[in-house]
XYZ file of C-alpha atoms in Angstrom:
764
model
C 0.094 0.000 -0.060
C 1.549 3.150 -0.844
C 1.670 6.043 1.569
C -0.384 8.994 1.602
C 0.421 12.511 0.894
C -0.015 13.437 4.509
C 2.102 10.877 6.005
C 4.764 12.373 3.587
C 4.160 15.619 4.961
C 4.403 14.469 8.385
C 7.585 12.511 7.849
C 9.053 15.719 6.210
C 8.062 17.934 9.328
C 9.880 15.491 11.651
C 13.190 16.181 10.260
C 15.943 17.388 12.271
C 16.637 21.074 11.985
C 19.945 22.117 10.845
C 22.655 22.920 13.123
C 24.197 26.438 12.919
C 27.738 26.344 11.569
C 30.489 26.288 14.135
C 32.738 28.990 14.495
C 36.099 28.636 12.748
C 39.476 29.272 13.840
C 41.617 28.534 17.043
C 39.848 27.974 20.454
C 41.925 30.887 22.147
C 40.161 33.383 19.683
C 36.641 32.058 20.115
C 36.942 32.338 23.880
C 36.850 36.059 24.832
C 37.715 35.631 28.358
C 40.947 33.325 27.409
C 42.122 35.928 24.585
C 42.021 38.677 27.196
C 44.010 36.952 29.789
C 46.382 36.017 26.844
C 46.767 39.434 25.668
C 47.278 40.725 29.394
C 50.048 38.155 29.979
C 51.847 39.361 26.828
C 51.617 42.925 27.795
C 53.334 42.376 31.001
C 56.231 40.575 29.396
C 59.362 42.785 28.518
C 58.816 44.490 25.476
C 55.130 43.685 25.740
C 53.406 47.026 24.590
C 55.617 46.645 21.288
C 54.323 42.892 20.875
C 50.700 44.048 21.417
C 50.945 46.808 18.672
C 52.028 44.050 16.377
C 49.250 41.784 17.472
C 46.824 44.792 16.780
C 48.133 45.594 13.269
C 48.363 41.656 12.233
C 45.347 39.949 12.931
C 41.687 41.358 13.176
C 40.764 38.990 16.154
C 43.571 40.527 18.409
C 42.894 43.971 17.627
C 40.090 44.772 19.958
C 41.472 43.110 23.013
C 45.066 44.442 22.382
C 43.849 47.918 22.000
C 42.145 47.699 25.265
C 45.367 46.659 27.071
C 47.323 49.383 25.129
C 45.249 52.342 26.035
C 44.158 51.170 29.369
C 46.817 52.947 31.308
C 48.664 56.015 29.862
C 51.691 57.661 31.717
C 50.895 60.911 29.837
C 48.272 62.769 28.002
C 50.499 62.988 24.759
C 49.080 59.826 23.170
C 45.442 61.498 23.672
C 46.779 64.759 21.798
C 48.463 62.666 18.943
C 45.036 61.403 17.972
C 44.098 64.834 16.345
C 44.638 65.246 12.836
C 47.994 66.445 11.809
C 47.501 69.726 10.285
C 45.810 70.995 13.863
C 49.153 70.215 15.539
C 52.458 72.415 15.246
C 54.820 69.281 15.011
C 52.750 65.762 14.050
C 55.941 63.669 15.452
C 55.964 66.078 18.691
C 52.084 66.320 19.591
C 53.126 67.732 23.077
C 54.415 71.121 21.713
C 50.753 72.113 21.059
C 48.104 73.037 18.476
C 48.521 75.406 15.401
C 44.733 75.917 15.153
C 41.851 75.156 17.381
C 40.133 71.692 16.753
C 36.667 71.458 15.447
C 33.936 68.965 16.622
C 34.569 66.496 13.657
C 38.139 66.516 14.880
C 37.314 64.796 17.962
C 35.930 61.638 16.587
C 38.946 59.453 16.780
C 39.475 60.809 20.429
C 35.711 60.024 21.275
C 36.439 56.187 20.033
C 39.657 55.563 21.818
C 38.373 57.463 25.048
C 36.279 55.006 26.129
C 39.206 52.383 26.648
C 41.418 54.606 28.951
C 41.001 53.875 32.654
C 44.073 55.191 34.022
C 46.254 58.325 33.328
C 49.249 60.272 34.731
C 50.511 63.726 34.398
C 53.830 65.055 35.211
C 54.558 68.485 35.342
C 58.270 67.982 35.696
C 58.618 65.758 32.632
C 57.929 68.914 30.479
C 56.740 66.925 27.599
C 53.136 68.789 27.433
C 52.717 72.436 26.561
C 50.640 74.202 29.191
C 48.726 76.035 26.287
C 46.940 72.528 25.292
C 44.807 72.517 28.455
C 43.018 75.637 27.767
C 42.084 74.595 24.137
C 40.999 71.056 25.249
C 38.414 72.730 28.075
C 37.083 75.200 25.576
C 36.892 73.208 22.588
C 35.407 69.902 23.861
C 32.252 68.689 22.180
C 31.395 66.430 25.235
C 31.285 67.440 29.170
C 33.917 64.694 29.937
C 37.121 64.030 27.862
C 37.542 60.830 29.205
C 34.337 59.637 30.552
C 35.546 55.869 31.764
C 38.412 57.296 33.520
C 38.919 55.521 37.024
C 42.149 56.424 38.278
C 44.099 59.773 37.828
C 47.521 60.617 38.976
C 48.677 64.208 39.077
C 52.318 65.280 39.942
C 52.416 68.979 40.037
C 54.626 72.121 41.439
C 52.445 74.930 40.730
C 48.836 75.847 41.128
C 48.279 76.442 37.544
C 49.182 72.889 36.940
C 46.975 71.841 39.835
C 44.043 73.891 38.157
C 44.235 71.642 34.829
C 43.447 68.785 36.835
C 39.723 69.607 36.986
C 39.019 68.833 33.201
C 39.505 65.115 33.997
C 37.302 64.898 37.002
C 34.372 62.972 36.098
C 31.616 60.984 38.172
C 33.346 57.598 37.285
C 36.503 58.716 38.840
C 37.316 56.031 41.936
C 40.767 56.950 42.895
C 42.934 60.283 42.861
C 46.780 60.289 43.555
C 47.750 63.745 44.312
C 51.471 64.747 44.666
C 52.302 68.373 45.618
C 55.888 69.347 45.257
C 55.457 72.955 47.073
C 52.892 74.704 49.324
C 50.230 75.912 47.007
C 48.031 79.041 48.269
C 44.841 77.501 46.640
C 44.916 73.785 47.550
C 41.890 73.946 50.018
C 39.796 75.401 47.005
C 40.948 72.370 44.673
C 40.202 69.691 47.516
C 37.025 71.206 48.224
C 35.839 71.185 44.468
C 37.433 67.721 43.984
C 35.089 66.541 47.004
C 32.106 68.111 45.756
C 32.380 66.461 42.300
C 33.426 62.887 42.894
C 32.866 59.794 45.081
C 36.272 58.299 45.444
C 37.356 55.023 46.658
C 40.978 55.693 46.856
C 42.712 58.969 47.824
C 46.601 59.821 47.884
C 48.385 62.953 49.211
C 52.078 63.198 48.945
C 53.819 66.221 49.576
C 56.966 67.637 51.525
C 54.689 70.363 53.000
C 52.065 69.912 55.876
C 48.673 69.137 55.342
C 46.168 71.811 55.367
C 44.273 72.639 58.774
C 41.236 71.972 57.277
C 41.929 68.754 55.744
C 39.523 66.422 57.276
C 36.777 68.988 56.796
C 37.241 69.419 52.990
C 37.115 65.604 52.403
C 34.159 64.845 55.216
C 31.970 64.075 52.044
C 34.598 61.084 50.997
C 32.989 58.488 53.438
C 33.472 55.571 50.790
C 37.206 55.624 50.654
C 38.522 52.106 50.527
C 42.434 53.218 50.332
C 43.985 56.247 52.039
C 47.502 57.037 51.555
C 48.980 60.012 53.675
C 52.785 61.004 52.951
C 53.179 64.586 54.568
C 53.771 66.391 57.651
C 50.759 66.443 60.059
C 49.489 62.877 58.663
C 49.984 61.591 62.281
C 47.525 64.423 64.020
C 44.992 63.254 66.323
C 42.249 64.723 64.118
C 43.711 62.802 61.104
C 43.500 59.604 62.978
C 40.133 60.286 64.085
C 38.927 61.045 60.585
C 40.703 57.992 59.116
C 39.300 55.723 61.869
C 35.721 56.927 61.169
C 35.809 55.452 57.416
C 33.942 52.338 57.375
C 34.933 51.075 54.006
C 38.633 51.538 54.825
C 40.608 48.429 53.553
C 44.224 49.856 52.828
C 46.113 52.297 54.788
C 49.481 53.983 54.048
C 51.154 56.119 56.570
C 54.965 57.582 56.728
C 56.665 57.302 60.247
C 60.022 58.496 59.181
C 61.703 60.927 61.625
C 58.618 60.721 64.193
C 59.134 59.759 67.965
C 57.119 56.759 69.465
C 54.939 59.409 71.365
C 54.073 61.005 68.214
C 53.076 57.833 66.615
C 50.977 57.128 69.700
C 49.198 60.446 69.050
C 47.816 59.348 66.019
C 45.330 57.192 68.261
C 44.746 59.674 70.988
C 41.134 60.928 69.780
C 39.971 57.541 68.656
C 37.984 57.116 72.057
C 35.748 59.622 73.310
C 34.890 59.883 76.862
C 37.673 58.077 77.913
C 37.797 59.564 81.458
C 40.969 61.701 80.561
C 39.570 64.365 82.722
C 40.126 62.947 86.057
C 43.694 63.425 87.553
C 44.288 59.573 88.124
C 43.655 58.674 84.302
C 46.564 58.013 81.906
C 46.064 60.906 79.467
C 44.942 63.548 81.991
C 46.825 66.760 82.217
C 45.396 67.570 85.627
C 48.206 66.987 88.437
C 45.701 67.069 91.173
C 47.065 70.219 92.438
C 45.191 73.639 92.409
C 47.706 76.093 90.396
C 47.544 78.406 87.840
C 50.619 76.970 85.892
C 50.076 73.128 85.995
C 52.846 70.978 84.737
C 51.842 68.417 82.119
C 52.133 64.897 83.503
C 50.687 63.151 80.321
C 53.693 62.030 78.483
C 55.437 61.247 81.779
C 52.748 58.830 82.724
C 52.383 57.157 79.008
C 56.156 56.601 79.204
C 56.095 55.067 82.693
C 53.031 52.795 81.663
C 54.591 51.809 78.424
C 57.736 50.616 80.294
C 55.872 48.338 82.671
C 53.553 47.059 79.665
C 50.386 48.359 81.694
C 49.203 51.170 79.022
C 45.741 50.003 77.757
C 45.735 49.867 73.999
C 43.139 51.674 72.024
C 41.507 49.329 69.429
C 40.764 50.876 65.758
C 40.567 49.918 62.339
C 38.339 47.157 62.593
C 37.860 46.607 59.022
C 41.312 47.171 57.851
C 42.852 44.554 55.874
C 45.965 46.007 54.419
C 48.546 48.357 55.814
C 51.848 50.067 54.575
C 54.068 51.714 56.761
C 57.436 53.424 56.165
C 59.932 54.315 58.853
C 62.028 53.115 61.786
C 61.095 49.300 63.023
C 60.591 51.060 66.591
C 57.794 53.197 65.303
C 56.206 50.619 63.251
C 56.048 48.288 66.222
C 54.360 50.983 68.072
C 51.772 51.684 65.605
C 50.937 48.005 64.910
C 50.354 47.539 68.518
C 47.081 49.645 68.591
C 45.516 47.729 65.647
C 42.996 45.223 66.379
C 41.734 44.182 62.774
C 42.398 41.235 60.838
C 45.211 42.029 58.772
C 45.999 40.169 55.526
C 48.642 42.127 54.043
C 51.728 43.801 55.422
C 53.806 46.160 53.495
C 56.796 47.433 55.573
C 59.306 49.840 54.273
C 62.009 49.948 57.121
C 65.363 51.878 57.482
C 68.028 49.040 56.781
C 69.706 47.866 58.634
C 67.174 47.665 61.624
C 67.833 47.552 65.297
C 68.281 43.680 66.335
C 65.933 43.945 69.373
C 63.410 46.079 67.698
C 63.327 43.990 64.824
C 62.531 40.718 67.122
C 60.138 42.607 69.187
C 58.082 43.400 65.911
C 58.226 39.734 64.315
C 57.037 38.484 67.819
C 54.062 41.279 67.435
C 53.102 40.140 64.232
C 52.974 36.316 64.835
C 51.082 37.121 68.016
C 48.625 39.244 66.520
C 48.010 38.248 62.812
C 49.058 34.456 63.068
C 45.286 33.525 61.855
C 44.551 35.958 59.131
C 47.994 37.272 57.617
C 48.766 36.059 54.014
C 51.679 38.442 52.585
C 54.615 39.990 54.207
C 56.765 42.329 52.064
C 59.838 44.190 53.312
C 61.704 46.805 51.413
C 64.041 49.475 52.230
C 63.523 53.439 52.299
C 65.479 55.256 49.734
C 67.625 56.579 52.202
C 68.880 53.307 53.060
C 69.258 52.167 49.298
C 72.234 54.621 48.976
C 74.531 51.811 50.405
C 73.494 49.627 47.502
C 74.740 52.625 45.025
C 78.176 52.479 46.803
C 78.712 48.940 46.728
C 78.686 48.908 42.836
C 81.766 51.236 42.821
C 85.351 50.287 43.618
C 84.785 51.191 47.165
C 82.471 48.286 47.706
C 82.290 46.637 51.094
C 81.099 43.176 51.977
C 77.484 42.776 53.236
C 77.442 42.052 56.975
C 74.017 42.972 58.411
C 71.744 40.046 58.830
C 67.988 39.852 59.113
C 66.967 37.065 61.385
C 63.976 34.941 60.559
C 64.139 32.686 63.629
C 61.385 34.717 65.494
C 58.833 33.941 62.866
C 56.355 31.199 64.118
C 52.957 29.915 63.436
C 51.837 31.791 60.281
C 49.684 29.112 58.730
C 48.072 31.212 56.455
C 51.221 33.201 55.139
C 51.255 32.591 51.102
C 53.823 35.206 50.210
C 57.065 36.210 51.815
C 59.274 38.862 50.192
C 62.306 40.568 51.643
C 64.138 43.165 49.575
C 66.932 45.154 51.417
C 70.224 46.570 50.359
C 72.096 45.919 53.538
C 70.372 43.137 55.404
C 71.115 40.493 52.801
C 72.728 37.853 54.915
C 70.778 34.742 55.758
C 71.705 31.430 57.488
C 70.619 27.899 57.495
C 68.683 28.382 60.692
C 66.454 31.465 59.025
C 65.340 28.889 56.185
C 64.517 26.027 58.663
C 62.675 28.653 60.799
C 60.973 30.081 57.849
C 59.882 26.338 56.521
C 58.421 25.620 59.949
C 56.494 28.936 60.380
C 55.074 29.078 57.000
C 53.915 25.705 55.869
C 51.535 26.801 53.135
C 53.682 29.475 51.526
C 53.818 29.536 47.982
C 56.150 32.503 47.129
C 59.646 33.271 48.763
C 61.904 36.040 48.048
C 64.934 36.648 50.324
C 66.775 39.368 48.516
C 67.406 38.126 44.953
C 69.175 41.198 43.834
C 71.973 40.821 46.629
C 75.605 40.878 45.520
C 78.572 39.262 47.097
C 81.845 40.416 46.019
C 84.777 38.540 46.132
C 86.062 36.863 48.521
C 82.881 36.772 50.331
C 80.218 34.277 49.450
C 76.715 33.676 50.412
C 75.985 31.757 53.631
C 73.444 29.454 52.195
C 74.140 26.390 50.281
C 71.544 24.785 47.640
C 71.269 21.931 50.161
C 70.304 24.282 52.783
C 67.102 25.390 50.653
C 65.894 21.536 51.099
C 63.932 21.961 54.370
C 61.964 24.827 52.508
C 61.425 22.955 49.506
C 60.378 19.672 51.010
C 58.503 21.277 53.797
C 56.288 23.646 52.035
C 54.458 21.402 49.570
C 52.988 24.560 47.719
C 56.227 26.499 46.900
C 55.996 27.284 43.264
C 58.489 30.257 43.222
C 61.777 30.686 45.128
C 64.245 33.612 44.683
C 67.544 33.396 46.890
C 71.160 33.857 46.372
C 73.210 30.883 47.585
C 76.332 29.310 47.045
C 75.166 26.472 44.769
C 76.800 23.049 44.579
C 76.087 19.180 44.088
C 74.093 17.373 46.569
C 74.844 14.461 49.045
C 74.007 10.948 48.182
C 71.463 10.987 50.799
C 69.227 13.836 49.563
C 69.418 12.399 46.192
C 68.263 9.108 47.215
C 65.433 10.772 49.386
C 62.075 11.140 47.713
C 60.922 13.683 50.165
C 63.437 16.278 49.343
C 61.692 16.593 45.601
C 58.979 18.918 45.025
C 56.581 18.794 42.556
C 55.093 22.237 42.960
C 58.273 24.237 42.453
C 58.121 25.910 39.150
C 60.396 28.993 38.915
C 63.656 29.613 40.504
C 65.443 32.766 40.697
C 69.224 32.654 41.515
C 70.260 36.234 40.841
C 74.198 36.612 41.494
C 74.348 33.020 43.207
C 77.678 31.145 43.056
C 77.999 27.838 41.025
C 80.805 25.448 41.203
C 80.209 22.404 39.219
C 77.523 22.729 36.627
C 76.951 19.415 35.949
C 76.291 18.295 39.787
C 74.185 21.420 40.111
C 72.071 20.081 37.316
C 71.709 16.717 38.550
C 70.565 18.326 41.960
C 68.105 20.716 40.773
C 66.548 18.058 38.594
C 66.057 15.946 41.721
C 64.551 18.831 44.017
C 62.654 20.424 41.172
C 61.673 17.904 38.479
C 58.825 19.917 37.133
C 60.839 23.247 36.882
C 59.812 25.709 34.111
C 61.967 28.750 34.577
C 65.402 28.973 35.906
C 66.394 32.701 35.965
C 69.837 34.274 37.091
C 71.766 37.650 36.119
C 73.930 37.335 33.242
C 74.136 41.018 31.956
C 77.820 42.040 31.803
C 77.139 45.533 32.378
C 75.081 44.741 35.509
C 77.060 45.750 38.889
C 77.988 42.648 40.661
C 78.501 40.524 37.509
C 80.818 37.570 37.961
C 81.739 36.129 34.736
C 82.462 32.602 36.234
C 79.251 32.113 38.119
C 77.255 33.536 35.051
C 78.948 31.077 32.626
C 78.299 28.374 35.289
C 74.739 29.022 35.544
C 74.284 29.388 31.594
C 75.647 25.732 31.567
C 73.074 24.386 34.071
C 70.110 26.045 32.198
C 71.424 24.044 28.938
C 71.985 20.827 31.011
C 68.867 20.612 33.014
C 66.215 20.085 30.517
C 67.784 17.001 29.318
C 68.198 15.615 32.790
C 64.353 16.317 33.290
C 63.446 14.380 30.626
C 65.740 11.419 31.368
C 64.136 11.159 34.884
C 60.686 11.349 33.289
C 61.654 8.271 31.245
C 62.737 6.642 34.222
C 59.675 7.251 36.108
C 57.550 6.042 33.393
C 59.211 2.428 33.305
C 57.978 1.908 36.920
C 54.347 2.388 35.637
C 54.386 -0.617 33.174
C 53.361 -3.937 34.168
C 55.904 -6.649 34.863
C 56.236 -9.450 32.346
C 54.880 -12.886 33.122
C 57.339 -15.359 34.613
C 57.512 -19.255 34.266
C 56.572 -20.789 37.503
C 59.035 -23.247 38.984
C 58.129 -26.725 40.071
C 56.584 -26.897 43.491
C 55.766 -29.532 46.124
C 53.445 -29.695 49.378
C 54.788 -29.565 52.606
C 53.040 -29.335 56.072
C 54.085 -26.617 58.636
C 52.922 -26.383 62.233
C 51.684 -22.791 62.225
C 50.303 -22.476 65.672
C 50.503 -18.994 66.677
C 51.713 -18.163 70.354
C 49.284 -16.029 71.914
C 49.454 -13.775 74.843
C 46.701 -12.101 76.999
C 46.882 -8.685 78.425
C 44.803 -6.033 79.513
C 44.490 -2.571 78.176
C 42.905 0.153 80.502
C 41.002 2.461 78.180
C 39.832 5.527 79.778
C 37.800 7.866 77.799
C 39.110 11.401 78.196
C 36.333 13.979 78.812
C 36.607 17.765 78.426
C 33.659 20.047 79.532
C 33.106 23.022 77.383
C 30.687 25.721 77.717
C 29.012 27.498 75.174
C 27.684 30.651 75.501
C 24.425 31.115 74.020
C 22.961 34.682 73.524
C 20.195 35.325 70.990
C 20.295 38.328 68.911
C 17.545 40.516 69.742
C 15.894 43.137 67.387
C 13.760 45.810 68.935
C 11.080 47.111 66.507
C 8.926 50.019 67.042
C 5.816 50.477 65.405
C 4.307 54.226 64.861
C 0.476 53.978 64.962
C -0.935 57.231 64.252
C -4.443 57.739 63.730
C -5.467 59.470 60.603
C -7.515 62.228 61.383
C -9.495 65.033 59.320
C -11.181 68.207 59.913
C -14.526 69.106 58.768
C -16.643 71.998 59.051
C -20.489 71.671 59.309
C -22.870 74.725 58.697
C -25.155 74.566 61.909
C -26.808 77.968 61.491
C -30.748 77.380 62.519
C -33.192 78.272 60.208
C -35.237 81.297 61.345
C -38.758 82.470 60.038
C -40.657 85.433 60.638
C -44.069 85.206 61.316
C -46.211 88.375 62.041
C -49.489 87.936 63.949
C -52.156 90.392 63.785
C -53.526 90.959 67.290
C -56.394 93.191 67.657
C -57.982 93.602 71.092
C -61.955 93.208 71.108
C -63.124 96.804 72.264
C -66.632 97.636 73.426
C -67.943 100.741 72.875
C -70.822 102.152 75.028
C -72.546 105.154 74.998
C -74.417 106.572 77.924
C -77.040 109.553 77.592
C -77.635 111.588 80.519
C -80.001 114.349 80.306
C -80.877 117.035 82.783
C -83.607 119.557 82.703
C -82.340 122.821 82.985
C -84.583 125.833 84.435
C -82.636 128.438 82.848
C -81.112 128.055 79.287
C -78.669 130.917 80.024
C -77.195 129.347 83.117
C -74.520 126.564 83.038
C -75.768 123.033 83.084
C -75.097 121.394 86.296
C -74.616 117.597 86.070
C -76.501 115.449 88.168
C -75.072 112.353 90.088
C -74.686 109.318 87.780
C -75.860 105.968 88.588
C -73.372 103.289 90.290
C -73.535 101.071 87.159
C -71.937 103.663 85.138
C -69.171 104.385 87.782
C -68.168 100.301 87.719
C -67.903 100.086 84.184
C -65.831 103.489 84.083
C -63.464 102.080 86.641
C -63.091 98.615 84.716
C -62.223 100.372 81.444
C -59.941 102.514 83.294
C -57.943 99.469 84.939
C -57.707 97.531 81.500
C -56.458 100.988 79.856
C -53.651 101.242 82.773
C -52.917 97.537 82.287
C -52.341 98.223 78.328
C -50.320 101.346 78.810
C -48.054 99.648 81.340
C -47.230 96.733 78.631
C -46.755 99.178 75.597
C -45.484 102.275 77.464
C -41.913 101.989 76.345
C -42.855 101.580 72.635
C -45.824 103.834 72.226
C -45.584 106.488 74.927
C -44.670 109.211 72.415
C -47.347 108.227 69.897
C -50.127 108.052 72.415
C -49.070 111.532 73.901
C -49.477 113.033 70.647
C -52.741 111.341 69.867
C -54.281 112.324 73.345
C -53.434 115.912 72.785
C -55.043 116.143 69.201
C -58.115 114.274 70.938
C -58.571 116.642 73.276
C -58.285 119.756 71.144
C -60.912 118.254 68.751
C -63.312 117.493 71.650
C -62.921 120.934 72.802
C -63.607 122.425 69.437
C -66.896 120.048 68.899
C -68.255 121.386 72.377
C -67.729 124.981 71.459
C -69.263 124.578 68.013
C -72.342 122.798 69.424
C -72.988 125.390 72.270
C -73.031 128.116 69.492
C -74.799 126.568 66.827
C -77.506 124.389 68.469
C -78.979 124.948 71.780
C -79.666 121.471 72.398
C -80.271 119.788 75.742
C -77.260 119.874 77.846
C -75.319 116.721 77.506
C -73.914 115.827 80.562
C -71.320 113.599 78.996
C -70.608 111.057 75.983
C -67.870 108.600 76.377
C -66.042 106.180 73.583
C -64.496 103.635 75.636
C -61.144 102.525 73.703
C -57.633 101.287 74.347
C -56.902 104.719 75.579
C -59.695 105.831 77.799
C -60.378 108.888 75.496
C -63.343 109.929 73.579
C -62.641 109.687 70.121
C -64.542 109.188 66.855
C -64.125 106.351 64.826
C -61.911 108.213 62.242
C -59.665 109.384 65.175
C -58.757 105.723 66.222
C -55.162 104.449 66.454
C -54.498 101.533 63.960
C -53.275 98.431 65.525
C -50.782 97.535 62.660
C -48.302 100.287 64.122
C -48.180 98.861 67.714
C -45.516 96.616 68.374
C -46.130 92.806 69.013
C -44.236 90.566 71.515
C -43.473 87.133 70.529
């Protein structure tokens, strides 16, 4: 049965996708990390920059990593100026002479491309290889804010204030370290430090000057609280204020100070202000200046008390620099011992630059102090000489040379289990003895690199005190030793050492013998092939123009370097024979025999008592106190609570009753005046009642209507009098005794003369 079209399509869909093509070329080119490591290793070799320049011009794969290494560190700004087009420079082959015309924006394109590679740059005013007129042009014509945006370390060596100001164009936010070397006292140094501190956030700061530090040095650098490395080589660097500022840096890892020419009391003054409220105000305290006597002119007893307690060992130390890992000190051994005594941090690296030769007692005290305080943390020790001590080394290269006699004893070193690197490079103390090698091998069993004055010279007839056999305890005892540099009197090894397997070290790869002596090249080669069968590099001084060159020994070492590789191959082949399986041998004829093999036994008892130890563990839980702030959110609201008011008018009309009473009296003589007769009692009662009501109404409304009622009453009375006069004259009627209109006012009024009630006030 033929397969369907659908099944054919499914089969095609199940085909594996095509794999991308593998990159071509060697593996070292494909791996970017391995390639960068290789380029860096080439750059560190003699003539490495020239080799990298050739690689960058030869192979495209090497161009970018080679340019990164070549432009990463510059010892001058001349290469940067040389990137401008040639027509802008006064001399193309000498860019440091300056510009003939100002560059434009398009002329900066090459500098912008290369500026991303520069990480470190150095400027030295005394070199005089850069014209001062270059800096103003760079500052005015730059097309971007920062000329070197990726710059991390800046080294500036100046003598004048104008040269110091040129540094500002290279200050950018990415800058991590500034090394400032000032040769003279500058008047505006404080302004520069304030500007630098406000524009950067540094991790390393170096200040080297023969003049004293500014008075406000700590205030100017108060913003730099992230410093990890501080180098102060200037007078005033041991002031108590400087010590307090350095100790307050929380991230400080590396500290370098110069203790040359200072007294031990001045060195201790560096730690005086580290502990506040130490009780120095009391007369009984060590640091108090009060003698306990009430006097206007008191004597300062501080130094006397400190000196007395220092002699007895009762002076309390001041702990400081807890996070410090590396320290570099320069000066006398006694001052270094005083400074190290106050440190309570776990030092990892110790770099000492001492006056050579040191005092024997002070050196032994320093060695014991180092081993006692940093035995569990110290990983490297480096001991060099001050510039003043190297003068003797220069004299030794002349005809007035004297044999070296100073010895740097290593017998006091002990218990440095973590030490990996031990280096000594001194011009005078170059004499070592076999006991020093044994003590070093016992004290540092895990050491990897040992250098014991490899540049030392021993003119005839004085020879080195160490032989090649004396190095066996160090080579066999330190199983991680890979680099050894020492000057010795080499010779053949004894038969016992050649037959000893423990005298051979597989880890030893590099040997540097310097100006060592060599007697028998063949015996030395045989012994070295046994001591270091995996040796890769044998170095010695063979330059004829080098001071201390002895032609006989140089030729002997040259012979050793030629013979040694062949002997190593012979030893490797001999070792390979041991690993081959043995051939099968024919078994001889055998016969059976019986042997009484009853073992003899003995019974004995062993008292096994378990040794117990009691240990107490102090357990203290870590407590964290937390506070919760509970605040009630409130809001303010206003409510209009104005009551609603309505005005209501009530018409109050009192009910009035009008009563008229007619009283007529018969008159005998019309021309005589009518005399009223007496009225009935009912009329009087009604009149009295009305008068009472009228009085009550008046009493309630008197304050409001007194005036109006008075006017109305007067008007009413005048009308009544006029009316009576008219009636008397016109119509002689029967005499009317009286007619009363009783109303609210008790007056006799007509209807037209009544007072409207709307005008009366109504009390609610």
